[in-house]
């Protein structure tokens, strides 16, 4: 709040509206039930609008390389895909094919690599590959296809070598269109909200239903009016930390809230000496957006996010030692690239951790200030004890009432005919 008592930001203003609704809720309701009622009363149209750079659309005829560059340049995890063949008067359901994101690109690329087991093409494309944008990917995948790695990791895919062949073939990568990977959109289907839908609906989609961002559609113009991201919700919670409705939860320790939900044995992680592509493969297989890089068995030293695959495609500096791009070397090389190019990134902040006796407010403050989506819980010796994401936090703030969504998901996005994942 400002000195005059008025909210200091649009997010704080929204939090104050929740506060006013909180004060009139029935006394016998639990804090979660009160917040459910409050958020159900607020339409998503009142959520602060994202900056113009974050509300971007990608044409279905854009190349895969163009999509990667647009996502990277605008620092967004995903963007809606506009069907260029849709008629001008198309409804929003027919106008948008889905959401393309780094995770979906990884899914599609890995699908292609697993579909093609031959290696003859690798020799044919070798000279072109060396001149293309992919030497770093060659190195990373070469590490996964080496006999030594396969013998130490019997479960690792046998087609890893073909992965880099397809990815780094300049003609294949540059000529593949976004619409060609529409089968991977199920990783992030285009489920949009109308401006009249509630704040509670949005929170549940971001948490229980694992959406990374939620488009809000203006039915009048049949176009996207806003995109609500995980980062935006974290920032809103951070701006509300001093309000009464938040203090009842924010002052509690993580262990008192049953956090982390995922303990050390359940956390998906990668050793710093493993090939970096193993990290992205694990994210694909386990459906997670990031994982810790560990040293000495269980000490987290870095975090790799699904969006970081962009640096295997667009950052030439990481090519230097490409014959040994482990997770550790990947993180080191990307940091050097970011520092040399004066680019901001969570990777430059080092490993962000917390303890079980930290408060929820402490954790949200860290997530907001560092602009990250997950934080790792460590013990006094720095050993990994768990991970906390925005989804976990939302699950402690609101809950899904029985039958809440009804037929919301039915027919929202017809499955593409060429769907593969």
mmCIF file of C-alpha atoms in Angstrom:
data_model
loop_
_atom_site.group_PDB
_atom_site.id
_atom_site.type_symbol
_atom_site.label_atom_id
_atom_site.label_comp_id
_atom_site.label_asym_id
_atom_site.label_seq_id
_atom_site.Cartn_x
_atom_site.Cartn_y
_atom_site.Cartn_z
ATOM 1 C CA UNK A 1 0.000 0.000 0.000
ATOM 2 C CA UNK A 2 1.148 3.590 -0.608
ATOM 3 C CA UNK A 3 1.518 6.212 2.115
ATOM 4 C CA UNK A 4 -1.923 7.557 1.235
ATOM 5 C CA UNK A 5 -3.435 4.114 1.810
ATOM 6 C CA UNK A 6 -4.209 3.458 -1.850
ATOM 7 C CA UNK A 7 -2.805 0.379 -3.603
ATOM 8 C CA UNK A 8 0.712 0.887 -4.975
ATOM 9 C CA UNK A 9 0.169 -1.257 -8.082
ATOM 10 C CA UNK A 10 -2.621 -2.843 -10.170
ATOM 11 C CA UNK A 11 -1.820 -6.165 -8.495
ATOM 12 C CA UNK A 12 -2.116 -4.634 -5.040
ATOM 13 C CA UNK A 13 -5.409 -3.039 -6.092
ATOM 14 C CA UNK A 14 -6.700 -6.469 -7.025
ATOM 15 C CA UNK A 15 -5.465 -7.806 -3.701
ATOM 16 C CA UNK A 16 -7.367 -5.046 -1.908
ATOM 17 C CA UNK A 17 -10.538 -6.146 -3.711
ATOM 18 C CA UNK A 18 -9.959 -9.650 -2.365
ATOM 19 C CA UNK A 19 -9.479 -8.107 1.078
ATOM 20 C CA UNK A 20 -12.843 -6.338 0.899
ATOM 21 C CA UNK A 21 -14.563 -9.577 -0.121
ATOM 22 C CA UNK A 22 -12.697 -11.484 2.609
ATOM 23 C CA UNK A 23 -14.095 -9.191 5.282
ATOM 24 C CA UNK A 24 -17.716 -10.035 4.419
ATOM 25 C CA UNK A 25 -17.330 -13.832 4.234
ATOM 26 C CA UNK A 26 -19.091 -15.980 6.806
ATOM 27 C CA UNK A 27 -17.009 -16.469 9.935
ATOM 28 C CA UNK A 28 -17.391 -20.263 10.026
ATOM 29 C CA UNK A 29 -15.676 -20.713 6.654
ATOM 30 C CA UNK A 30 -12.077 -21.914 6.576
ATOM 31 C CA UNK A 31 -9.452 -19.562 5.061
ATOM 32 C CA UNK A 32 -9.384 -21.671 1.883
ATOM 33 C CA UNK A 33 -13.172 -21.606 1.588
ATOM 34 C CA UNK A 34 -13.138 -17.836 2.050
ATOM 35 C CA UNK A 35 -10.517 -17.398 -0.662
ATOM 36 C CA UNK A 36 -12.427 -19.692 -2.993
ATOM 37 C CA UNK A 37 -15.493 -17.473 -2.575
ATOM 38 C CA UNK A 38 -13.449 -14.290 -3.026
ATOM 39 C CA UNK A 39 -11.671 -15.409 -6.187
ATOM 40 C CA UNK A 40 -14.864 -16.832 -7.671
ATOM 41 C CA UNK A 41 -16.391 -13.339 -7.359
ATOM 42 C CA UNK A 42 -13.654 -11.601 -9.354
ATOM 43 C CA UNK A 43 -13.638 -11.845 -13.180
ATOM 44 C CA UNK A 44 -10.312 -12.398 -14.942
ATOM 45 C CA UNK A 45 -10.938 -9.189 -16.868
ATOM 46 C CA UNK A 46 -9.747 -7.381 -13.732
ATOM 47 C CA UNK A 47 -6.339 -9.057 -13.757
ATOM 48 C CA UNK A 48 -3.635 -6.532 -14.803
ATOM 49 C CA UNK A 49 -2.814 -6.718 -18.497
ATOM 50 C CA UNK A 50 0.501 -8.211 -19.562
ATOM 51 C CA UNK A 51 2.975 -5.997 -21.382
ATOM 52 C CA UNK A 52 2.490 -5.893 -25.170
ATOM 53 C CA UNK A 53 5.693 -7.928 -25.669
ATOM 54 C CA UNK A 54 4.160 -10.823 -23.752
ATOM 55 C CA UNK A 55 0.874 -10.883 -25.664
ATOM 56 C CA UNK A 56 2.348 -12.167 -28.901
ATOM 57 C CA UNK A 57 0.912 -14.487 -31.522
ATOM 58 C CA UNK A 58 2.838 -16.796 -33.822
ATOM 59 C CA UNK A 59 1.601 -17.479 -37.327
ATOM 60 C CA UNK A 60 1.024 -21.102 -38.255
ATOM 61 C CA UNK A 61 3.242 -20.659 -41.337
ATOM 62 C CA UNK A 62 6.193 -19.391 -39.283
ATOM 63 C CA UNK A 63 9.242 -21.660 -39.258
ATOM 64 C CA UNK A 64 10.288 -23.527 -36.168
ATOM 65 C CA UNK A 65 13.386 -21.332 -36.000
ATOM 66 C CA UNK A 66 11.268 -18.167 -36.144
ATOM 67 C CA UNK A 67 9.062 -19.480 -33.320
ATOM 68 C CA UNK A 68 12.106 -20.159 -31.133
ATOM 69 C CA UNK A 69 13.468 -16.682 -31.792
ATOM 70 C CA UNK A 70 10.129 -15.001 -31.024
ATOM 71 C CA UNK A 71 9.709 -16.880 -27.739
ATOM 72 C CA UNK A 72 13.300 -16.110 -26.742
ATOM 73 C CA UNK A 73 13.235 -12.444 -27.739
ATOM 74 C CA UNK A 74 9.994 -11.777 -25.865
ATOM 75 C CA UNK A 75 11.043 -13.886 -22.861
ATOM 76 C CA UNK A 76 7.867 -15.953 -22.852
ATOM 77 C CA UNK A 77 7.432 -19.692 -22.419
ATOM 78 C CA UNK A 78 4.585 -19.997 -24.893
ATOM 79 C CA UNK A 79 2.470 -18.138 -27.409
ATOM 80 C CA UNK A 80 -0.828 -18.830 -29.230
ATOM 81 C CA UNK A 81 -0.623 -20.052 -32.818
ATOM 82 C CA UNK A 82 -2.862 -18.220 -35.295
ATOM 83 C CA UNK A 83 -4.181 -20.308 -38.164
ATOM 84 C CA UNK A 84 -3.335 -18.230 -41.235
ATOM 85 C CA UNK A 85 -5.856 -20.227 -43.251
ATOM 86 C CA UNK A 86 -8.779 -19.383 -40.968
ATOM 87 C CA UNK A 87 -11.395 -16.993 -42.435
ATOM 88 C CA UNK A 88 -11.406 -13.412 -41.220
ATOM 89 C CA UNK A 89 -14.708 -13.861 -39.413
ATOM 90 C CA UNK A 90 -13.596 -17.065 -37.662
ATOM 91 C CA UNK A 91 -14.458 -17.535 -34.002
ATOM 92 C CA UNK A 92 -11.577 -17.714 -31.552
ATOM 93 C CA UNK A 93 -11.885 -21.523 -31.402
ATOM 94 C CA UNK A 94 -11.272 -21.715 -35.166
ATOM 95 C CA UNK A 95 -8.763 -18.871 -35.192
ATOM 96 C CA UNK A 96 -6.190 -20.451 -32.870
ATOM 97 C CA UNK A 97 -4.581 -23.860 -33.403
ATOM 98 C CA UNK A 98 -3.020 -24.113 -29.964
ATOM 99 C CA UNK A 99 -0.130 -22.859 -27.852
ATOM 100 C CA UNK A 100 3.405 -23.401 -29.097
ATOM 101 C CA UNK A 101 6.059 -23.461 -26.406
ATOM 102 C CA UNK A 102 9.570 -24.723 -25.785
ATOM 103 C CA UNK A 103 8.156 -27.843 -24.162
ATOM 104 C CA UNK A 104 6.102 -28.627 -27.252
ATOM 105 C CA UNK A 105 9.115 -28.062 -29.501
ATOM 106 C CA UNK A 106 11.121 -30.501 -27.383
ATOM 107 C CA UNK A 107 8.304 -33.063 -27.559
ATOM 108 C CA UNK A 108 8.153 -32.835 -31.329
ATOM 109 C CA UNK A 109 11.931 -32.911 -31.836
ATOM 110 C CA UNK A 110 12.336 -35.945 -29.606
ATOM 111 C CA UNK A 111 9.435 -37.639 -31.355
ATOM 112 C CA UNK A 112 11.197 -37.168 -34.679
ATOM 113 C CA UNK A 113 14.497 -38.472 -33.313
ATOM 114 C CA UNK A 114 12.863 -41.571 -31.862
ATOM 115 C CA UNK A 115 11.063 -42.224 -35.137
ATOM 116 C CA UNK A 116 14.271 -42.343 -37.172
ATOM 117 C CA UNK A 117 16.873 -44.872 -36.099
ATOM 118 C CA UNK A 118 19.237 -44.782 -39.077
ATOM 119 C CA UNK A 119 22.548 -42.924 -39.033
ATOM 120 C CA UNK A 120 23.404 -42.672 -42.758
ATOM 121 C CA UNK A 121 21.844 -39.239 -43.033
ATOM 122 C CA UNK A 122 24.151 -37.984 -40.324
ATOM 123 C CA UNK A 123 27.195 -38.376 -42.596
ATOM 124 C CA UNK A 124 25.378 -36.807 -45.532
ATOM 125 C CA UNK A 125 24.458 -33.724 -43.528
ATOM 126 C CA UNK A 126 27.702 -33.451 -41.547
ATOM 127 C CA UNK A 127 29.278 -30.528 -43.427
ATOM 128 C CA UNK A 128 25.999 -28.617 -43.526
ATOM 129 C CA UNK A 129 25.478 -29.262 -39.834
ATOM 130 C CA UNK A 130 28.866 -27.874 -38.911
ATOM 131 C CA UNK A 131 27.974 -24.612 -40.655
ATOM 132 C CA UNK A 132 24.499 -24.411 -39.176
ATOM 133 C CA UNK A 133 23.172 -23.289 -35.817
ATOM 134 C CA UNK A 134 23.523 -26.676 -34.196
ATOM 135 C CA UNK A 135 27.109 -27.707 -33.228
ATOM 136 C CA UNK A 136 26.206 -27.465 -29.558
ATOM 137 C CA UNK A 137 23.292 -29.834 -30.045
ATOM 138 C CA UNK A 138 25.575 -32.224 -31.923
ATOM 139 C CA UNK A 139 27.913 -32.284 -28.964
ATOM 140 C CA UNK A 140 25.187 -32.760 -26.397
ATOM 141 C CA UNK A 141 23.540 -35.563 -28.321
ATOM 142 C CA UNK A 142 26.898 -37.157 -29.152
ATOM 143 C CA UNK A 143 27.490 -37.478 -25.453
ATOM 144 C CA UNK A 144 24.198 -39.356 -25.083
ATOM 145 C CA UNK A 145 24.977 -41.686 -27.986
ATOM 146 C CA UNK A 146 28.482 -42.605 -26.849
ATOM 147 C CA UNK A 147 29.050 -46.256 -25.839
ATOM 148 C CA UNK A 148 30.313 -45.159 -22.426
ATOM 149 C CA UNK A 149 27.144 -43.205 -21.661
ATOM 150 C CA UNK A 150 24.833 -45.933 -22.969
ATOM 151 C CA UNK A 151 26.582 -48.539 -20.840
ATOM 152 C CA UNK A 152 26.233 -46.399 -17.715
ATOM 153 C CA UNK A 153 22.632 -45.470 -18.517
ATOM 154 C CA UNK A 154 20.968 -48.630 -19.863
ATOM 155 C CA UNK A 155 17.603 -46.880 -20.023
ATOM 156 C CA UNK A 156 18.822 -44.058 -22.252
ATOM 157 C CA UNK A 157 17.384 -43.966 -25.800
ATOM 158 C CA UNK A 158 19.316 -45.667 -28.586
ATOM 159 C CA UNK A 159 18.211 -43.034 -31.086
ATOM 160 C CA UNK A 160 19.905 -40.101 -29.360
ATOM 161 C CA UNK A 161 22.358 -39.681 -32.219
ATOM 162 C CA UNK A 162 19.528 -39.221 -34.684
ATOM 163 C CA UNK A 163 18.112 -36.522 -32.433
ATOM 164 C CA UNK A 164 20.873 -34.071 -33.289
ATOM 165 C CA UNK A 165 20.862 -35.119 -36.955
ATOM 166 C CA UNK A 166 17.254 -33.977 -37.369
ATOM 167 C CA UNK A 167 17.490 -30.926 -35.132
ATOM 168 C CA UNK A 168 20.636 -29.485 -36.687
ATOM 169 C CA UNK A 169 19.893 -30.147 -40.354
ATOM 170 C CA UNK A 170 19.518 -26.557 -41.419
ATOM 171 C CA UNK A 171 16.999 -27.219 -44.232
ATOM 172 C CA UNK A 172 14.834 -29.420 -42.042
ATOM 173 C CA UNK A 173 14.863 -27.080 -39.045
ATOM 174 C CA UNK A 174 14.440 -23.837 -40.944
ATOM 175 C CA UNK A 175 11.771 -25.126 -43.315
ATOM 176 C CA UNK A 176 9.592 -26.912 -40.768
ATOM 177 C CA UNK A 177 6.519 -24.804 -40.051
ATOM 178 C CA UNK A 178 4.837 -24.304 -36.711
ATOM 179 C CA UNK A 179 1.671 -25.888 -38.124
ATOM 180 C CA UNK A 180 3.710 -29.028 -38.824
ATOM 181 C CA UNK A 181 4.155 -29.627 -35.101
ATOM 182 C CA UNK A 182 0.497 -29.134 -34.233
ATOM 183 C CA UNK A 183 0.429 -32.704 -32.949
ATOM 184 C CA UNK A 184 2.563 -31.570 -30.019
ATOM 185 C CA UNK A 185 0.073 -28.865 -29.007
ATOM 186 C CA UNK A 186 -1.604 -31.251 -26.607
ATOM 187 C CA UNK A 187 1.351 -30.475 -24.366
ATOM 188 C CA UNK A 188 -0.185 -27.003 -24.116
ATOM 189 C CA UNK A 189 -3.654 -26.965 -25.715
ATOM 190 C CA UNK A 190 -5.371 -23.673 -26.425
ATOM 191 C CA UNK A 191 -7.768 -23.487 -23.512
ATOM 192 C CA UNK A 192 -8.849 -19.882 -23.256
ATOM 193 C CA UNK A 193 -10.975 -18.068 -20.729
ATOM 194 C CA UNK A 194 -13.583 -15.447 -21.497
ATOM 195 C CA UNK A 195 -13.298 -12.112 -19.732
ATOM 196 C CA UNK A 196 -16.269 -13.031 -17.547
ATOM 197 C CA UNK A 197 -14.687 -16.235 -16.205
ATOM 198 C CA UNK A 198 -13.507 -16.095 -12.638
ATOM 199 C CA UNK A 199 -10.141 -15.627 -11.045
ATOM 200 C CA UNK A 200 -10.623 -18.992 -9.323
ATOM 201 C CA UNK A 201 -10.954 -20.732 -12.694
ATOM 202 C CA UNK A 202 -7.688 -19.178 -13.835
ATOM 203 C CA UNK A 203 -5.843 -20.229 -10.659
ATOM 204 C CA UNK A 204 -7.047 -23.809 -10.974
ATOM 205 C CA UNK A 205 -5.984 -24.005 -14.628
ATOM 206 C CA UNK A 206 -2.499 -22.806 -13.692
ATOM 207 C CA UNK A 207 -2.207 -25.240 -10.801
ATOM 208 C CA UNK A 208 -4.189 -28.460 -10.903
ATOM 209 C CA UNK A 209 -4.482 -28.470 -14.702
ATOM 210 C CA UNK A 210 -0.800 -27.567 -15.205
ATOM 211 C CA UNK A 211 -1.207 -24.754 -17.732
ATOM 212 C CA UNK A 212 1.807 -22.453 -17.946
ATOM 213 C CA UNK A 213 -0.236 -19.474 -19.102
ATOM 214 C CA UNK A 214 -3.914 -18.732 -19.615
ATOM 215 C CA UNK A 215 -5.133 -16.688 -22.603
ATOM 216 C CA UNK A 216 -8.168 -14.474 -21.998
ATOM 217 C CA UNK A 217 -10.360 -13.970 -25.070
ATOM 218 C CA UNK A 218 -12.478 -10.935 -25.853
ATOM 219 C CA UNK A 219 -15.557 -12.424 -27.533
ATOM 220 C CA UNK A 220 -16.387 -9.087 -29.087
ATOM 221 C CA UNK A 221 -13.243 -9.060 -31.192
ATOM 222 C CA UNK A 222 -12.732 -12.833 -31.123
ATOM 223 C CA UNK A 223 -9.100 -12.160 -30.219
ATOM 224 C CA UNK A 224 -6.837 -12.532 -27.209
ATOM 225 C CA UNK A 225 -7.300 -9.698 -24.737
ATOM 226 C CA UNK A 226 -4.706 -10.780 -22.172
ATOM 227 C CA UNK A 227 -2.362 -13.624 -21.282
ATOM 228 C CA UNK A 228 -1.999 -14.464 -17.592
ATOM 229 C CA UNK A 229 1.283 -16.179 -16.798
ATOM 230 C CA UNK A 230 2.598 -17.988 -13.751
ATOM 231 C CA UNK A 231 5.052 -15.140 -13.187
ATOM 232 C CA UNK A 232 2.215 -12.605 -13.189
ATOM 233 C CA UNK A 233 0.326 -14.558 -10.510
ATOM 234 C CA UNK A 234 3.478 -14.873 -8.397
ATOM 235 C CA UNK A 235 3.968 -11.116 -8.674
ATOM 236 C CA UNK A 236 0.360 -10.472 -7.657
ATOM 237 C CA UNK A 237 0.774 -12.664 -4.564
ATOM 238 C CA UNK A 238 3.989 -10.822 -3.729
ATOM 239 C CA UNK A 239 2.194 -7.477 -3.951
ATOM 240 C CA UNK A 240 -0.520 -8.789 -1.595
ATOM 241 C CA UNK A 241 1.811 -10.112 1.099
ATOM 242 C CA UNK A 242 0.882 -7.419 3.636
ATOM 243 C CA UNK A 243 -2.875 -7.835 3.300
ATOM 244 C CA UNK A 244 -4.887 -9.645 5.945
ATOM 245 C CA UNK A 245 -6.215 -12.424 3.704
ATOM 246 C CA UNK A 246 -2.676 -13.328 2.690
ATOM 247 C CA UNK A 247 -1.073 -12.966 6.117
ATOM 248 C CA UNK A 248 -3.100 -15.889 7.479
ATOM 249 C CA UNK A 249 -1.215 -18.138 5.056
ATOM 250 C CA UNK A 250 1.920 -16.156 4.310
ATOM 251 C CA UNK A 251 3.111 -16.215 7.910
ATOM 252 C CA UNK A 252 3.031 -20.017 8.086
ATOM 253 C CA UNK A 253 6.189 -22.065 7.640
ATOM 254 C CA UNK A 254 6.412 -24.348 4.649
ATOM 255 C CA UNK A 255 6.429 -27.429 6.869
ATOM 256 C CA UNK A 256 3.211 -26.223 8.534
ATOM 257 C CA UNK A 257 1.550 -26.060 5.108
ATOM 258 C CA UNK A 258 2.694 -29.539 4.141
ATOM 259 C CA UNK A 259 5.273 -28.200 1.704
ATOM 260 C CA UNK A 260 7.166 -29.346 -0.200
ATOM 261 C CA UNK A 261 4.635 -31.773 -1.644
ATOM 262 C CA UNK A 262 7.425 -33.578 -3.502
ATOM 263 C CA UNK A 263 10.279 -34.962 -1.402
ATOM 264 C CA UNK A 264 13.871 -35.560 -2.442
ATOM 265 C CA UNK A 265 13.234 -39.067 -3.762
ATOM 266 C CA UNK A 266 10.463 -37.802 -6.038
ATOM 267 C CA UNK A 267 12.300 -34.792 -7.481
ATOM 268 C CA UNK A 268 13.384 -35.326 -11.086
ATOM 269 C CA UNK A 269 17.039 -34.313 -11.304
ATOM 270 C CA UNK A 270 20.121 -34.715 -13.462
ATOM 271 C CA UNK A 271 23.753 -35.102 -12.386
ATOM 272 C CA UNK A 272 26.094 -32.317 -13.469
ATOM 273 C CA UNK A 273 28.186 -34.808 -15.485
ATOM 274 C CA UNK A 274 25.262 -36.147 -17.528
ATOM 275 C CA UNK A 275 24.677 -34.888 -21.099
ATOM 276 C CA UNK A 276 22.418 -31.855 -21.062
ATOM 277 C CA UNK A 277 19.984 -33.451 -23.511
ATOM 278 C CA UNK A 278 19.205 -35.993 -20.826
ATOM 279 C CA UNK A 279 17.810 -33.104 -18.763
ATOM 280 C CA UNK A 280 15.469 -32.035 -21.569
ATOM 281 C CA UNK A 281 14.472 -35.637 -22.240
ATOM 282 C CA UNK A 282 13.554 -36.090 -18.575
ATOM 283 C CA UNK A 283 11.477 -32.904 -18.652
ATOM 284 C CA UNK A 284 9.600 -34.300 -21.648
ATOM 285 C CA UNK A 285 9.079 -37.752 -20.124
ATOM 286 C CA UNK A 286 8.068 -36.533 -16.660
ATOM 287 C CA UNK A 287 6.074 -33.497 -17.761
ATOM 288 C CA UNK A 288 8.060 -30.956 -15.706
ATOM 289 C CA UNK A 289 9.186 -27.484 -16.737
ATOM 290 C CA UNK A 290 12.586 -27.589 -15.070
ATOM 291 C CA UNK A 291 14.877 -29.681 -12.929
ATOM 292 C CA UNK A 292 17.907 -29.275 -10.673
ATOM 293 C CA UNK A 293 21.449 -30.094 -11.653
ATOM 294 C CA UNK A 294 23.001 -31.925 -8.699
ATOM 295 C CA UNK A 295 26.575 -32.491 -7.589
ATOM 296 C CA UNK A 296 27.874 -35.093 -5.188
ATOM 297 C CA UNK A 297 24.674 -37.078 -5.496
ATOM 298 C CA UNK A 298 22.162 -34.679 -3.961
ATOM 299 C CA UNK A 299 23.458 -31.111 -3.732
ATOM 300 C CA UNK A 300 21.639 -28.794 -6.187
ATOM 301 C CA UNK A 301 24.053 -26.471 -7.986
ATOM 302 C CA UNK A 302 21.910 -25.121 -10.841
ATOM 303 C CA UNK A 303 18.477 -25.241 -12.421
ATOM 304 C CA UNK A 304 17.764 -25.971 -16.074
ATOM 305 C CA UNK A 305 14.404 -24.840 -17.431
ATOM 306 C CA UNK A 306 12.642 -26.147 -20.518
ATOM 307 C CA UNK A 307 13.075 -22.721 -22.114
ATOM 308 C CA UNK A 308 16.866 -23.079 -21.856
ATOM 309 C CA UNK A 309 16.832 -25.379 -24.886
ATOM 310 C CA UNK A 310 16.852 -22.126 -26.869
ATOM 311 C CA UNK A 311 20.543 -21.743 -26.026
ATOM 312 C CA UNK A 312 21.344 -24.959 -27.894
ATOM 313 C CA UNK A 313 19.813 -23.338 -30.965
ATOM 314 C CA UNK A 314 20.729 -19.644 -30.878
ATOM 315 C CA UNK A 315 23.815 -19.129 -28.670
ATOM 316 C CA UNK A 316 27.067 -19.662 -30.588
ATOM 317 C CA UNK A 317 29.274 -19.260 -27.520
ATOM 318 C CA UNK A 318 28.232 -22.627 -26.122
ATOM 319 C CA UNK A 319 29.771 -24.352 -29.135
ATOM 320 C CA UNK A 320 33.311 -23.890 -27.880
ATOM 321 C CA UNK A 321 33.713 -27.182 -26.002
ATOM 322 C CA UNK A 322 30.895 -28.966 -27.723
ATOM 323 C CA UNK A 323 32.441 -32.439 -27.463
ATOM 324 C CA UNK A 324 31.712 -32.454 -23.738
ATOM 325 C CA UNK A 325 28.510 -30.489 -23.172
ATOM 326 C CA UNK A 326 27.385 -31.911 -19.880
ATOM 327 C CA UNK A 327 24.706 -30.263 -17.776
ATOM 328 C CA UNK A 328 27.455 -28.476 -15.848
ATOM 329 C CA UNK A 329 29.234 -27.231 -18.972
ATOM 330 C CA UNK A 330 25.946 -26.172 -20.518
ATOM 331 C CA UNK A 331 25.066 -23.988 -17.525
ATOM 332 C CA UNK A 332 28.594 -22.529 -17.428
ATOM 333 C CA UNK A 333 28.564 -21.745 -21.153
ATOM 334 C CA UNK A 334 25.098 -20.173 -21.077
ATOM 335 C CA UNK A 335 26.071 -17.967 -18.134
ATOM 336 C CA UNK A 336 29.108 -16.780 -20.069
ATOM 337 C CA UNK A 337 26.939 -16.051 -23.099
ATOM 338 C CA UNK A 338 24.417 -14.082 -21.041
ATOM 339 C CA UNK A 339 27.110 -12.067 -19.270
ATOM 340 C CA UNK A 340 28.944 -11.264 -22.510
ATOM 341 C CA UNK A 341 25.726 -10.129 -24.159
ATOM 342 C CA UNK A 342 24.369 -8.343 -21.073
ATOM 343 C CA UNK A 343 21.189 -10.388 -21.144
ATOM 344 C CA UNK A 344 19.096 -10.941 -18.026
ATOM 345 C CA UNK A 345 18.159 -14.487 -17.050
ATOM 346 C CA UNK A 346 17.374 -16.486 -13.889
ATOM 347 C CA UNK A 347 20.446 -18.587 -14.740
ATOM 348 C CA UNK A 348 22.660 -15.664 -13.706
ATOM 349 C CA UNK A 349 21.204 -15.608 -10.193
ATOM 350 C CA UNK A 350 22.704 -18.941 -9.232
ATOM 351 C CA UNK A 351 20.834 -21.625 -7.341
ATOM 352 C CA UNK A 352 17.837 -20.164 -5.487
ATOM 353 C CA UNK A 353 16.901 -22.299 -2.484
ATOM 354 C CA UNK A 354 14.868 -22.171 0.710
ATOM 355 C CA UNK A 355 14.418 -24.162 3.948
ATOM 356 C CA UNK A 356 11.395 -25.958 5.340
ATOM 357 C CA UNK A 357 11.153 -23.429 8.175
ATOM 358 C CA UNK A 358 10.959 -20.473 5.766
ATOM 359 C CA UNK A 359 7.542 -18.859 5.535
ATOM 360 C CA UNK A 360 5.324 -18.929 2.469
ATOM 361 C CA UNK A 361 5.786 -15.163 2.211
ATOM 362 C CA UNK A 362 9.577 -15.637 2.122
ATOM 363 C CA UNK A 363 9.281 -18.121 -0.735
ATOM 364 C CA UNK A 364 6.876 -15.996 -2.790
ATOM 365 C CA UNK A 365 9.162 -12.986 -2.349
ATOM 366 C CA UNK A 366 12.098 -14.993 -3.716
ATOM 367 C CA UNK A 367 10.099 -16.363 -6.629
ATOM 368 C CA UNK A 368 8.884 -12.876 -7.515
ATOM 369 C CA UNK A 369 12.198 -11.038 -7.153
ATOM 370 C CA UNK A 370 14.161 -13.683 -9.083
ATOM 371 C CA UNK A 371 11.396 -14.155 -11.684
ATOM 372 C CA UNK A 372 11.442 -17.943 -11.381
ATOM 373 C CA UNK A 373 8.695 -20.587 -11.237
ATOM 374 C CA UNK A 374 10.249 -23.101 -8.833
ATOM 375 C CA UNK A 375 12.465 -23.097 -5.799
ATOM 376 C CA UNK A 376 14.382 -25.987 -4.273
ATOM 377 C CA UNK A 377 14.205 -26.882 -0.593
ATOM 378 C CA UNK A 378 17.524 -27.822 1.021
ATOM 379 C CA UNK A 379 18.620 -28.892 4.484
ATOM 380 C CA UNK A 380 21.312 -27.294 6.647
ATOM 381 C CA UNK A 381 24.022 -29.081 4.651
ATOM 382 C CA UNK A 382 22.688 -27.972 1.293
ATOM 383 C CA UNK A 383 21.231 -31.347 0.375
ATOM 384 C CA UNK A 384 18.084 -31.408 -1.752
ATOM 385 C CA UNK A 385 14.899 -32.020 0.233
ATOM 386 C CA UNK A 386 12.222 -31.115 -2.289
ATOM 387 C CA UNK A 387 10.889 -28.572 -4.760
ATOM 388 C CA UNK A 388 8.103 -25.985 -4.563
ATOM 389 C CA UNK A 389 6.315 -24.566 -7.599
ATOM 390 C CA UNK A 390 3.546 -22.036 -8.075
ATOM 391 C CA UNK A 391 1.177 -24.961 -8.505
ATOM 392 C CA UNK A 392 2.025 -26.172 -5.012
ATOM 393 C CA UNK A 393 1.445 -22.708 -3.569
ATOM 394 C CA UNK A 394 -1.925 -22.280 -5.294
ATOM 395 C CA UNK A 395 -2.988 -25.699 -3.979
ATOM 396 C CA UNK A 396 -2.586 -24.308 -0.463
ATOM 397 C CA UNK A 397 -4.605 -21.165 -1.244
ATOM 398 C CA UNK A 398 -7.644 -22.496 -3.118
ATOM 399 C CA UNK A 399 -9.209 -25.852 -3.972
ATOM 400 C CA UNK A 400 -11.396 -27.150 -6.787
ATOM 401 C CA UNK A 401 -15.039 -27.590 -5.695
ATOM 402 C CA UNK A 402 -16.680 -30.852 -6.737
ATOM 403 C CA UNK A 403 -17.936 -30.678 -10.323
ATOM 404 C CA UNK A 404 -16.554 -27.150 -10.703
ATOM 405 C CA UNK A 405 -15.500 -27.371 -14.356
ATOM 406 C CA UNK A 406 -18.406 -29.487 -15.579
ATOM 407 C CA UNK A 407 -18.087 -29.723 -19.366
ATOM 408 C CA UNK A 408 -15.590 -26.854 -19.587
ATOM 409 C CA UNK A 409 -12.979 -29.000 -21.347
ATOM 410 C CA UNK A 410 -15.369 -30.726 -23.739
ATOM 411 C CA UNK A 411 -14.792 -29.709 -27.358
ATOM 412 C CA UNK A 412 -12.797 -26.592 -26.489
ATOM 413 C CA UNK A 413 -10.039 -27.652 -28.831
ATOM 414 C CA UNK A 414 -10.672 -30.437 -31.366
ATOM 415 C CA UNK A 415 -7.720 -32.818 -31.509
ATOM 416 C CA UNK A 416 -5.664 -32.189 -34.683
ATOM 417 C CA UNK A 417 -5.910 -34.992 -37.249
ATOM 418 C CA UNK A 418 -2.142 -35.475 -37.176
ATOM 419 C CA UNK A 419 -1.900 -35.591 -33.381
ATOM 420 C CA UNK A 420 0.910 -37.853 -32.222
ATOM 421 C CA UNK A 421 1.473 -37.065 -28.566
#
